[in-house]
Amino acid sequence: MTATTPIYGLSYPEGSDLVSSAPDSFKSMADTFEQALDQVDRRTTPEGVKPVIATTLATLATRTGVVGQTGYVTADSTQSANGAYTYTGSSWEKNSGIWQKFTFKFENEGSFRPIPYGGANELLWNPTQRLLVVKLASFKSSVHVKTYGVYVLKSGVFTLSADISLGQAEFENYTERGLELTLTKNGSIKVGPELSSGDVVRPLGSYVVPIPSNVTVTATGGTSI
């Protein structure tokens, strides 16, 4: 049995399963139901609701929590290890503020000239919710290029295991063409499929993008806000 529900990962038999495997399939299904119900029950107990307190990170790592439970390290000799943590189901992940902010710059302001009062270039990352908010400034192109990394990181490191589509942008000069923005694996933002000299590009407000569960994010050097 390989089929599972998308949220709790509950197993269930498929039409292609053999009748002879039914006992194993039903047992697997019952086991996953029991695990999910146990997790829900534990969240309602005093042990699952109250924070887990430890003086050191090493001590906290030995404690098992409930998914989403908060933990605190209060007196570790490594100052950066102190603070709030969230239990992921297998380990404690440090909360680096609710959001981390990364800033962008234009790859070449001679080729992609920012428009005065055209907005900020920044990426906000929420590691707990796995959510991105991207705000990009408008610009005028002086070059003709195919899909190109117009925006590059100015602060911090933000990489992904796969490219993520952010959405559309529009031309302020009517071109009968569309534009798509893509956050690449190395953290730059590509604009494409084509830019021409004289094009004025306006990203469409803020892009709010959930990160798929199969995409890994590495984010360091952001500003906690």
mmCIF file of N, CA and C in Angstrom, residues 66-156:
data_model
loop_
_atom_site.group_PDB
_atom_site.id
_atom_site.type_symbol
_atom_site.label_atom_id
_atom_site.label_comp_id
_atom_site.label_asym_id
_atom_site.label_seq_id
_atom_site.Cartn_x
_atom_site.Cartn_y
_atom_site.Cartn_z
ATOM 1 N N VAL A 66 5.578 17.334 20.990
ATOM 2 C CA VAL A 66 4.463 17.131 20.070
ATOM 3 C C VAL A 66 4.667 18.084 18.899
ATOM 4 N N VAL A 67 4.329 17.658 17.694
ATOM 5 C CA VAL A 67 4.520 18.504 16.514
ATOM 6 C C VAL A 67 3.890 19.881 16.741
ATOM 7 N N GLY A 68 4.706 20.925 16.564
ATOM 8 C CA GLY A 68 4.234 22.286 16.760
ATOM 9 C C GLY A 68 4.431 22.819 18.163
ATOM 10 N N GLN A 69 4.873 21.953 19.098
ATOM 11 C CA GLN A 69 5.067 22.389 20.486
ATOM 12 C C GLN A 69 6.273 23.317 20.587
ATOM 13 N N THR A 70 6.205 24.275 21.502
ATOM 14 C CA THR A 70 7.277 25.241 21.693
ATOM 15 C C THR A 70 8.253 24.751 22.759
ATOM 16 N N GLY A 71 9.527 24.998 22.531
ATOM 17 C CA GLY A 71 10.565 24.709 23.520
ATOM 18 C C GLY A 71 11.460 25.924 23.691
ATOM 19 N N TYR A 72 12.114 26.016 24.844
ATOM 20 C CA TYR A 72 13.006 27.145 25.105
ATOM 21 C C TYR A 72 14.329 26.647 25.663
ATOM 22 N N VAL A 73 15.420 27.219 25.151
ATOM 23 C CA VAL A 73 16.759 27.019 25.726
ATOM 24 C C VAL A 73 17.104 28.310 26.454
ATOM 25 N N THR A 74 17.451 28.188 27.734
ATOM 26 C CA THR A 74 17.564 29.388 28.569
ATOM 27 C C THR A 74 18.981 29.786 28.975
ATOM 28 N N ALA A 75 19.915 28.823 29.017
ATOM 29 C CA ALA A 75 21.231 29.176 29.577
ATOM 30 C C ALA A 75 22.370 28.418 28.905
ATOM 31 N N ASP A 76 22.295 28.249 27.601
ATOM 32 C CA ASP A 76 23.374 27.565 26.883
ATOM 33 C C ASP A 76 24.610 28.461 26.839
ATOM 34 N N SER A 77 25.801 27.854 26.939
ATOM 35 C CA SER A 77 27.038 28.642 26.893
ATOM 36 C C SER A 77 27.257 29.281 25.529
ATOM 37 N N THR A 78 26.645 28.699 24.477
ATOM 38 C CA THR A 78 26.632 29.322 23.152
ATOM 39 C C THR A 78 25.411 30.224 23.076
ATOM 40 N N GLN A 79 25.655 31.532 23.100
ATOM 41 C CA GLN A 79 24.556 32.476 23.223
ATOM 42 C C GLN A 79 23.520 32.328 22.124
ATOM 43 N N SER A 80 23.965 32.061 20.902
ATOM 44 C CA SER A 80 23.038 31.973 19.771
ATOM 45 C C SER A 80 22.097 30.782 19.872
ATOM 46 N N ALA A 81 22.417 29.804 20.745
ATOM 47 C CA ALA A 81 21.563 28.626 20.893
ATOM 48 C C ALA A 81 20.372 28.903 21.794
ATOM 49 N N ASN A 82 20.428 29.974 22.572
ATOM 50 C CA ASN A 82 19.315 30.302 23.466
ATOM 51 C C ASN A 82 18.149 30.879 22.670
ATOM 52 N N GLY A 83 16.945 30.618 23.152
ATOM 53 C CA GLY A 83 15.770 31.157 22.478
ATOM 54 C C GLY A 83 14.681 30.124 22.298
ATOM 55 N N ALA A 84 13.718 30.463 21.448
ATOM 56 C CA ALA A 84 12.540 29.621 21.243
ATOM 57 C C ALA A 84 12.767 28.625 20.110
ATOM 58 N N TYR A 85 12.199 27.426 20.274
ATOM 59 C CA TYR A 85 12.276 26.361 19.279
ATOM 60 C C TYR A 85 10.885 25.780 19.046
ATOM 61 N N THR A 86 10.706 25.128 17.902
ATOM 62 C CA THR A 86 9.456 24.426 17.593
ATOM 63 C C THR A 86 9.778 22.977 17.252
ATOM 64 N N TYR A 87 8.997 22.043 17.804
ATOM 65 C CA TYR A 87 9.235 20.629 17.532
ATOM 66 C C TYR A 87 8.601 20.244 16.202
ATOM 67 N N THR A 88 9.397 19.646 15.301
ATOM 68 C CA THR A 88 8.930 19.324 13.947
ATOM 69 C C THR A 88 8.392 17.910 13.814
ATOM 70 N N GLY A 89 8.544 17.115 14.875
ATOM 71 C CA GLY A 89 8.167 15.703 14.801
ATOM 72 C C GLY A 89 9.378 14.808 14.927
ATOM 73 N N SER A 90 10.556 15.357 14.596
ATOM 74 C CA SER A 90 11.788 14.581 14.725
ATOM 75 C C SER A 90 12.894 15.369 15.413
ATOM 76 N N SER A 91 12.772 16.690 15.456
ATOM 77 C CA SER A 91 13.819 17.516 16.067
ATOM 78 C C SER A 91 13.248 18.877 16.442
ATOM 79 N N TRP A 92 14.044 19.648 17.196
ATOM 80 C CA TRP A 92 13.667 21.005 17.591
ATOM 81 C C TRP A 92 14.310 21.996 16.635
ATOM 82 N N GLU A 93 13.492 22.844 15.997
ATOM 83 C CA GLU A 93 13.997 23.832 15.040
ATOM 84 C C GLU A 93 13.901 25.224 15.652
ATOM 85 N N LYS A 94 15.011 25.946 15.618
ATOM 86 C CA LYS A 94 15.041 27.265 16.248
ATOM 87 C C LYS A 94 14.168 28.254 15.476
ATOM 88 N N ASN A 95 13.416 29.047 16.216
ATOM 89 C CA ASN A 95 12.591 30.086 15.616
ATOM 90 C C ASN A 95 13.446 31.332 15.420
ATOM 91 N N SER A 96 13.722 31.682 14.187
ATOM 92 C CA SER A 96 14.540 32.861 13.898
ATOM 93 C C SER A 96 13.624 34.047 13.602
ATOM 94 N N GLY A 97 12.847 34.426 14.601
ATOM 95 C CA GLY A 97 11.861 35.471 14.352
ATOM 96 C C GLY A 97 10.707 34.886 13.549
ATOM 97 N N ILE A 98 9.626 35.612 13.462
ATOM 98 C CA ILE A 98 8.489 35.119 12.689
ATOM 99 C C ILE A 98 8.824 35.153 11.196
ATOM 100 N N TRP A 99 9.501 36.227 10.773
ATOM 101 C CA TRP A 99 9.892 36.378 9.373
ATOM 102 C C TRP A 99 11.373 36.723 9.298
ATOM 103 N N GLN A 100 12.021 36.295 8.222
ATOM 104 C CA GLN A 100 13.380 36.701 7.911
ATOM 105 C C GLN A 100 13.355 37.504 6.610
ATOM 106 N N LYS A 101 14.036 38.641 6.610
ATOM 107 C CA LYS A 101 14.030 39.511 5.434
ATOM 108 C C LYS A 101 15.369 39.448 4.701
ATOM 109 N N PHE A 102 15.288 39.290 3.382
ATOM 110 C CA PHE A 102 16.438 39.320 2.489
ATOM 111 C C PHE A 102 16.184 40.409 1.450
ATOM 112 N N THR A 103 17.229 41.102 1.046
ATOM 113 C CA THR A 103 17.043 42.184 0.071
ATOM 114 C C THR A 103 17.705 41.833 -1.257
ATOM 115 N N PHE A 104 17.173 42.436 -2.334
ATOM 116 C CA PHE A 104 17.682 42.244 -3.685
ATOM 117 C C PHE A 104 18.241 43.555 -4.228
ATOM 118 N N LYS A 105 19.030 43.446 -5.263
ATOM 119 C CA LYS A 105 19.477 44.587 -6.051
ATOM 120 C C LYS A 105 19.357 44.198 -7.512
ATOM 121 N N PHE A 106 19.422 45.187 -8.396
ATOM 122 C CA PHE A 106 19.412 44.880 -9.825
ATOM 123 C C PHE A 106 20.779 44.354 -10.234
ATOM 124 N N GLU A 107 20.776 43.350 -11.084
ATOM 125 C CA GLU A 107 22.033 42.737 -11.536
ATOM 126 C C GLU A 107 22.927 43.781 -12.198
ATOM 127 N N ASN A 108 22.344 44.730 -12.918
ATOM 128 C CA ASN A 108 23.105 45.799 -13.566
ATOM 129 C C ASN A 108 22.156 46.982 -13.751
ATOM 130 N N GLU A 109 22.393 48.048 -12.987
ATOM 131 C CA GLU A 109 21.479 49.188 -13.062
ATOM 132 C C GLU A 109 21.641 49.978 -14.360
ATOM 133 N N GLY A 110 22.720 49.726 -15.098
ATOM 134 C CA GLY A 110 22.842 50.339 -16.411
ATOM 135 C C GLY A 110 21.911 49.687 -17.416
ATOM 136 N N SER A 111 21.717 48.369 -17.269
ATOM 137 C CA SER A 111 20.831 47.632 -18.167
ATOM 138 C C SER A 111 19.388 47.636 -17.686
ATOM 139 N N PHE A 112 19.210 47.638 -16.359
ATOM 140 C CA PHE A 112 17.876 47.592 -15.768
ATOM 141 C C PHE A 112 17.783 48.748 -14.768
ATOM 142 N N ARG A 113 17.317 49.884 -15.265
ATOM 143 C CA ARG A 113 17.342 51.113 -14.464
ATOM 144 C C ARG A 113 16.100 51.186 -13.576
ATOM 145 N N PRO A 114 16.318 51.232 -12.239
ATOM 146 C CA PRO A 114 15.169 51.321 -11.341
ATOM 147 C C PRO A 114 14.414 52.629 -11.539
ATOM 148 N N ILE A 115 13.103 52.550 -11.473
ATOM 149 C CA ILE A 115 12.258 53.723 -11.618
ATOM 150 C C ILE A 115 12.129 54.411 -10.257
ATOM 151 N N PRO A 116 12.289 55.732 -10.189
ATOM 152 C CA PRO A 116 12.147 56.432 -8.903
ATOM 153 C C PRO A 116 10.818 56.102 -8.233
ATOM 154 N N TYR A 117 10.887 55.820 -6.937
ATOM 155 C CA TYR A 117 9.717 55.461 -6.141
ATOM 156 C C TYR A 117 9.029 54.212 -6.700
ATOM 157 N N GLY A 118 9.841 53.330 -7.270
ATOM 158 C CA GLY A 118 9.276 52.130 -7.895
ATOM 159 C C GLY A 118 9.075 50.971 -6.951
ATOM 160 N N GLY A 119 9.380 51.177 -5.657
ATOM 161 C CA GLY A 119 9.142 50.109 -4.687
ATOM 162 C C GLY A 119 10.416 49.469 -4.184
ATOM 163 N N ALA A 120 10.265 48.584 -3.202
ATOM 164 C CA ALA A 120 11.396 47.900 -2.566
ATOM 165 C C ALA A 120 11.715 46.600 -3.285
ATOM 166 N N ASN A 121 12.931 46.122 -3.057
ATOM 167 C CA ASN A 121 13.348 44.806 -3.541
ATOM 168 C C ASN A 121 13.637 43.938 -2.324
ATOM 169 N N GLU A 122 12.688 43.111 -1.919
ATOM 170 C CA GLU A 122 12.913 42.308 -0.725
ATOM 171 C C GLU A 122 12.111 41.021 -0.768
ATOM 172 N N LEU A 123 12.627 40.050 -0.022
ATOM 173 C CA LEU A 123 11.987 38.746 0.125
ATOM 174 C C LEU A 123 11.808 38.492 1.614
ATOM 175 N N LEU A 124 10.590 38.142 2.017
ATOM 176 C CA LEU A 124 10.293 37.781 3.398
ATOM 177 C C LEU A 124 10.024 36.284 3.450
ATOM 178 N N TRP A 125 10.698 35.606 4.390
ATOM 179 C CA TRP A 125 10.605 34.153 4.484
ATOM 180 C C TRP A 125 10.125 33.774 5.878
ATOM 181 N N ASN A 126 9.051 32.977 5.942
ATOM 182 C CA ASN A 126 8.536 32.444 7.191
ATOM 183 C C ASN A 126 8.823 30.950 7.218
ATOM 184 N N PRO A 127 9.868 30.517 7.949
ATOM 185 C CA PRO A 127 10.255 29.099 7.918
ATOM 186 C C PRO A 127 9.238 28.178 8.568
ATOM 187 N N THR A 128 8.453 28.689 9.514
ATOM 188 C CA THR A 128 7.462 27.845 10.173
ATOM 189 C C THR A 128 6.287 27.567 9.250
ATOM 190 N N GLN A 129 5.798 28.605 8.580
ATOM 191 C CA GLN A 129 4.672 28.436 7.656
ATOM 192 C C GLN A 129 5.118 28.065 6.252
ATOM 193 N N ARG A 130 6.449 28.095 6.000
ATOM 194 C CA ARG A 130 7.007 27.825 4.668
ATOM 195 C C ARG A 130 6.338 28.731 3.630
ATOM 196 N N LEU A 131 6.380 30.030 3.931
ATOM 197 C CA LEU A 131 5.698 31.010 3.102
ATOM 198 C C LEU A 131 6.659 32.126 2.697
ATOM 199 N N LEU A 132 6.573 32.532 1.419
ATOM 200 C CA LEU A 132 7.374 33.640 0.889
ATOM 201 C C LEU A 132 6.467 34.824 0.569
ATOM 202 N N VAL A 133 6.982 36.032 0.842
ATOM 203 C CA VAL A 133 6.371 37.255 0.333
ATOM 204 C C VAL A 133 7.480 38.017 -0.381
ATOM 205 N N VAL A 134 7.308 38.273 -1.680
ATOM 206 C CA VAL A 134 8.342 38.917 -2.490
ATOM 207 C C VAL A 134 7.815 40.246 -3.023
ATOM 208 N N LYS A 135 8.583 41.313 -2.805
ATOM 209 C CA LYS A 135 8.236 42.651 -3.308
ATOM 210 C C LYS A 135 9.385 43.115 -4.202
ATOM 211 N N LEU A 136 9.057 43.549 -5.417
ATOM 212 C CA LEU A 136 10.093 43.910 -6.389
ATOM 213 C C LEU A 136 9.825 45.286 -6.990
ATOM 214 N N ALA A 137 10.900 46.024 -7.229
ATOM 215 C CA ALA A 137 10.797 47.369 -7.783
ATOM 216 C C ALA A 137 10.610 47.331 -9.300
ATOM 217 N N SER A 138 9.942 48.346 -9.807
ATOM 218 C CA SER A 138 9.780 48.495 -11.253
ATOM 219 C C SER A 138 11.094 48.976 -11.877
ATOM 220 N N PHE A 139 11.266 48.712 -13.171
ATOM 221 C CA PHE A 139 12.501 49.135 -13.842
ATOM 222 C C PHE A 139 12.264 49.337 -15.333
ATOM 223 N N LYS A 140 13.230 50.020 -15.965
ATOM 224 C CA LYS A 140 13.215 50.201 -17.417
ATOM 225 C C LYS A 140 14.437 49.510 -18.002
ATOM 226 N N SER A 141 14.193 48.652 -18.981
ATOM 227 C CA SER A 141 15.282 47.901 -19.615
ATOM 228 C C SER A 141 15.915 48.711 -20.744
ATOM 229 N N SER A 142 17.238 48.655 -20.843
ATOM 230 C CA SER A 142 17.945 49.293 -21.959
ATOM 231 C C SER A 142 18.618 48.257 -22.854
ATOM 232 N N VAL A 143 18.281 46.979 -22.636
ATOM 233 C CA VAL A 143 18.899 45.894 -23.410
ATOM 234 C C VAL A 143 17.815 44.942 -23.912
ATOM 235 N N HIS A 144 18.177 44.168 -24.928
ATOM 236 C CA HIS A 144 17.298 43.116 -25.424
ATOM 237 C C HIS A 144 17.891 41.781 -25.000
ATOM 238 N N VAL A 145 17.172 41.043 -24.137
ATOM 239 C CA VAL A 145 17.647 39.759 -23.631
ATOM 240 C C VAL A 145 16.483 38.781 -23.530
ATOM 241 N N LYS A 146 16.827 37.501 -23.601
ATOM 242 C CA LYS A 146 15.853 36.459 -23.283
ATOM 243 C C LYS A 146 15.765 36.356 -21.757
ATOM 244 N N THR A 147 15.131 35.309 -21.243
ATOM 245 C CA THR A 147 14.959 35.158 -19.800
ATOM 246 C C THR A 147 16.273 35.428 -19.073
ATOM 247 N N TYR A 148 16.218 36.332 -18.081
ATOM 248 C CA TYR A 148 17.470 36.828 -17.485
ATOM 249 C C TYR A 148 17.285 37.078 -15.985
ATOM 250 N N GLY A 149 18.370 36.858 -15.218
ATOM 251 C CA GLY A 149 18.383 37.107 -13.781
ATOM 252 C C GLY A 149 18.518 38.587 -13.488
ATOM 253 N N VAL A 150 17.404 39.302 -13.514
ATOM 254 C CA VAL A 150 17.421 40.756 -13.335
ATOM 255 C C VAL A 150 17.683 41.142 -11.886
ATOM 256 N N TYR A 151 17.101 40.391 -10.951
ATOM 257 C CA TYR A 151 17.250 40.699 -9.528
ATOM 258 C C TYR A 151 18.179 39.659 -8.884
ATOM 259 N N VAL A 152 19.174 40.123 -8.134
ATOM 260 C CA VAL A 152 20.093 39.217 -7.433
ATOM 261 C C VAL A 152 20.128 39.605 -5.961
ATOM 262 N N LEU A 153 20.480 38.646 -5.113
ATOM 263 C CA LEU A 153 20.489 38.899 -3.676
ATOM 264 C C LEU A 153 21.541 39.944 -3.298
ATOM 265 N N LYS A 154 21.143 40.855 -2.447
ATOM 266 C CA LYS A 154 22.049 41.875 -1.910
ATOM 267 C C LYS A 154 22.491 41.510 -0.503
ATOM 268 N N SER A 155 21.608 40.861 0.260
ATOM 269 C CA SER A 155 21.936 40.469 1.626
ATOM 270 C C SER A 155 21.511 39.033 1.872
ATOM 271 N N GLY A 156 22.342 38.311 2.621
ATOM 272 C CA GLY A 156 22.016 36.951 3.006
ATOM 273 C C GLY A 156 22.171 35.938 1.889
#
